[in-house]
Steps between C-alpha positions, in 0.01 A plus 500: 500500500812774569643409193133533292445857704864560379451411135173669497629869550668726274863429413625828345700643787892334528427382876131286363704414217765283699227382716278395194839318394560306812129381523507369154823341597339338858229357263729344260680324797172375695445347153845397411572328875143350536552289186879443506307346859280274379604405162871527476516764209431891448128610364502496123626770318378643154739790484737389268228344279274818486739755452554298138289462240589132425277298664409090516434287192164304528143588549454482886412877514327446843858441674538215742560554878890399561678379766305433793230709595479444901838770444321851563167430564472558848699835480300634178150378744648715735566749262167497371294533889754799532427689239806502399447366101288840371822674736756360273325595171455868681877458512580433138355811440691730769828331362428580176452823557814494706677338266437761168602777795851324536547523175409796423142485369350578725349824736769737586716374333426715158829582403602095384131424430648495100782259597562201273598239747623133400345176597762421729485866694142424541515212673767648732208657685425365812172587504422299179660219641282493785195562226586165354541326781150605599345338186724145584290533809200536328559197257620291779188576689233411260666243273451113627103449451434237826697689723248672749761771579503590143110501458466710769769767346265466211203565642669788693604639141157474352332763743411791281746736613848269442341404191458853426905564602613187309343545171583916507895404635505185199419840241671754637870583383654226713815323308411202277637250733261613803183543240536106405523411852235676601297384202575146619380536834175669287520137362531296763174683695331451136515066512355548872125408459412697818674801329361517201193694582676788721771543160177578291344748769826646509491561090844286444374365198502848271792583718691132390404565103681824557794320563504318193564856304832565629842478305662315810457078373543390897194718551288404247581109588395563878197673409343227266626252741288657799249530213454177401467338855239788606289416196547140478152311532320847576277600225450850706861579511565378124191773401730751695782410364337555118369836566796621670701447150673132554395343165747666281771424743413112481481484168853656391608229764322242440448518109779742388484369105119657469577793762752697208204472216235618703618843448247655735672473851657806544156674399295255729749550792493865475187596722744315818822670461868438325539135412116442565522312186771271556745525261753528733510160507647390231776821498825526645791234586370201676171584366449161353633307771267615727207418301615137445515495879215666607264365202408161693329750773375727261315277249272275797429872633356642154358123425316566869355791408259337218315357764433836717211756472400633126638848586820298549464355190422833340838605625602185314355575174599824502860397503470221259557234767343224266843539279699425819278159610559417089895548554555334800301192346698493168854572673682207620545542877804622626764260772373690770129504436209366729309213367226533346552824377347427184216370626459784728456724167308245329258554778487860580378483089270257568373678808482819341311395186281339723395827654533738173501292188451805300784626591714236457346291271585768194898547590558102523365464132786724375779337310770590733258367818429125302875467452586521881234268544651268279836587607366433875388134399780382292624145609850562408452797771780399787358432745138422249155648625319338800190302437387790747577787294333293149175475706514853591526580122252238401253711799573802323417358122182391610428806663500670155428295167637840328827454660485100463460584111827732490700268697424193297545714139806666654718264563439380825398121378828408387697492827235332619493204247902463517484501853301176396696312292538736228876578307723696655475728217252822614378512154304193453161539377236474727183332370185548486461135637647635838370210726250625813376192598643201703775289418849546364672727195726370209641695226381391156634677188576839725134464638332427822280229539280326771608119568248334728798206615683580798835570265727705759597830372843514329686787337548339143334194491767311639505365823798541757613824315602803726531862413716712736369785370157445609515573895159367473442128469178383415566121594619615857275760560146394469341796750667757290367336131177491660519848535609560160229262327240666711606898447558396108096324492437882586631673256406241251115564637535795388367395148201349620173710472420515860745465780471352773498581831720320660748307273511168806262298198797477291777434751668167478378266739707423787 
């Protein structure tokens, strides 16, 4: 409590200064000697880490607890029934202030406020020492997730006010080291359930998009971070999130090949500021290698939003977000991305056209659209479509016989009969004898024809004959040809008079 009444006053003066100082340095030890106590080793540290912009390969953005978390926990309770959490982010902003005064930035000190100082001279100053120390605190405090300690610094962050501090200190002109951090503490309060709701009454959601409009890349990667786990599962949040101006940032991330043609991002992100649009992005060096490592967050994120409220989907169309779910379903994932990715898209289309066919129904009968779709279901794809994401298509043919007609006349049939035994060759004739019924395929004379025996399927006739070039295998993969024989009776329905309403009649049976 004497170090929270400390912390909680004004540190401008030299004599509070030093005392401010020694506090923060009485908390770091509590912390440092209870764990060292219990579990051996010091409280982990993100310092190093966050003061860089590299960061960890992979696609775990909700960051596991390390080490053990029985380390702080009863200090940072302690901390928490004191008071002393909202003290310490009081404190980040006193040394901050202190810290721009030492080096000559700040008031009364007017005749070096125009003093070009080097990295190195800045962090000479010992109050931004002590600033950075604060935010290890922070982290510390609210990062293992089963740790009651650390849910109670949480919960002791998410009363309005220290909300209120945290998100006004995380954009005010702090360094970009003590931004990220802070942003990652932002993040860790956002994957709290029980936090969720006082981070929306506090407005961090508009607050969090913000973020995602600076030039600093450490910033922008904490703030879609926090973003994603606030929004995650909440169609509330995700509406929030779409109105507050986060659809053109997931897009350039998530779908950067459509992103450059749509031309109209710097005009659509106007109305919310400088990079509003998002075409920051994909500028600057390392511009690219952040995409590739943040698109596995930001492609489940847009997919998400789909399934929201229809303003959010307005936000969606607005932005051309049905060019992005068509991209990330053609693209072959990348090393690092989740699975099921595709189907995610897949879905979110499906979902969508669902809700506003006439809206979506006229884009995926372009040209450009019924490629990717036959792009998206090409068995020499690596790894080749799900039978999940085929029955999502075949759902969304039958939705629309329209569609189902441009598909089929497109050139969506002849993946679909190679995937079945046809050649290798993608320009084999597809026939009008395209077989919708049950039993087995055989290629006769470069046409498809319906054998009633129970002939296994076989790429050229010939039996025992593998093609390495065809990840798909219709011999050893009889749930994913099922797929394919049932999504290509669709499309060939397609010629029939009257279609029917539910294409289970012609599936094979079994």
């Amino acid at each position: 409590r004497t170090l929270a009444r400390v912390l909680s006053q004004s540190a401008m003066s030299p004599s509070q200064r030093e005392l401010a100082r020694l506090c923060v340095d009485v908390a770091r030890s509590l912390t440092t000697l209870h764990t060292r106590a219990v579990t051996g080793s010091v409280p982990p540290s993100e310092a190093s880490r966050m003061a860089s912009v590299s960061y960890r390969g992979g696609v775990d953005f909700d960051e596991e607890d390390s080490g053990d978390v029985r380390g702080g926990g009863v200090v940072f309770d302690a901390f928490a029934r004191a008071g002393l959490i909202p003290a310490l982010v009081n404190a980040i902003r006193d040394l901050n202030a202190a810290a721009n005064e030492e080096r000559g930035v700040g008031p009364g000190r007017g005749k070096g406020a125009g003093k070009t100082e080097s990295p190195s001279e800045k962090s000479q100053s010992p109050s931004s020492v002590y600033r950075e120390r604060v935010a290890d605190i922070l982290l510390d405090a609210t990062r293992a997730r089963k740790d009651p300690g650390c849910a109670a610094s949480r919960s002791a962050l998410c009363e309005l006010q220290a909300m209120h501090g945290l998100l006004a200190l995380a954009g005010s002109p702090l360094p970009s080291s003590t931004s990220a951090k802070l942003l990652r503490v932002v993040g860790h309060l956002a994957r709290d359930d029980d936090c969720k709701d006082s981070m929306q009454r506090a407005g961090a959601m508009p607050k969090l998009v913000r973020f995602l409009q600076w030039e600093d890349p450490g910033t922008r990667e904490e703030a879609l971070r926090a973003l994603y786990n606030l929004c995650r599962g909440d169609a509330a949040a995700l509406e929030q999130a779409a109105v507050a101006g986060v659809t053109p940032h997931l897009i350039a991330v998530a779908a950067p090949d459509v992103f450059n043609k749509l031309g109209l991002a710097d005009e659509l992100g106007a109305a919310t500021g400088a990079n509003g649009g998002g075409t920051h992005w994909t500028k600057g060096a390392g511009a690219e290698a952040q995409i590739e490592r943040l698109a596995p967050l930001a492609a489940p994120f847009l997919c998400d939003m789909a399934s929201g409220s229809r303003k959010t989907r307005g936000e969606l169309a607005r932005h051309d977000a049905l060019d992005a779910y068509l991209s990330i379903a053609r693209n072959k994932p990348g090393a690092s991305s989740p699975p099921g990715l595709q189907l995610a898209a897949v879905e979110a289309i499906a979902g969508w056209m669902r809700d506003e066919p006439w809206k979506v129904e006229a884009r995926l009968m372009e040209d450009d659209a019924v490629a990717a779709v036959s792009a998206a279901i090409d068995p020499r794809r690596t790894p080749p479509p799900s039978p999940e994401v085929l029955d999502r298509l075949r759902e969304i043919a039958r939705e629309s016989p329209r569609l189902c007609a441009a598909l089929a006349s497109g050139g969506a049939m002849a993946p679909l009969v190679e995937a079945l035994g046809a050649p290798s060759s993608s320009t084999a004739t597809v026939s009008a004898h395209a077989t919708h019924n049950a039993g087995t395929v055989d290629w006769t004379g470069g046409k498809v024809t319906r054998r009633s025996n129970g002939r296994r399927l076989n790429a050229s006739g010939v039996v025992g004959i593998e093609d390495p070039a065809r990840p798909h295998d219709p011999r050893r993969d009889p749930t994913r040809t099922l797929a394919y024989v049932r999504l290509l009776a669709q499309l060939r329905d397609h010629q029939h008079k009257e279609v029917e309403e539910s294409g289970r009649a012609r599936d094979l049976a079994g």
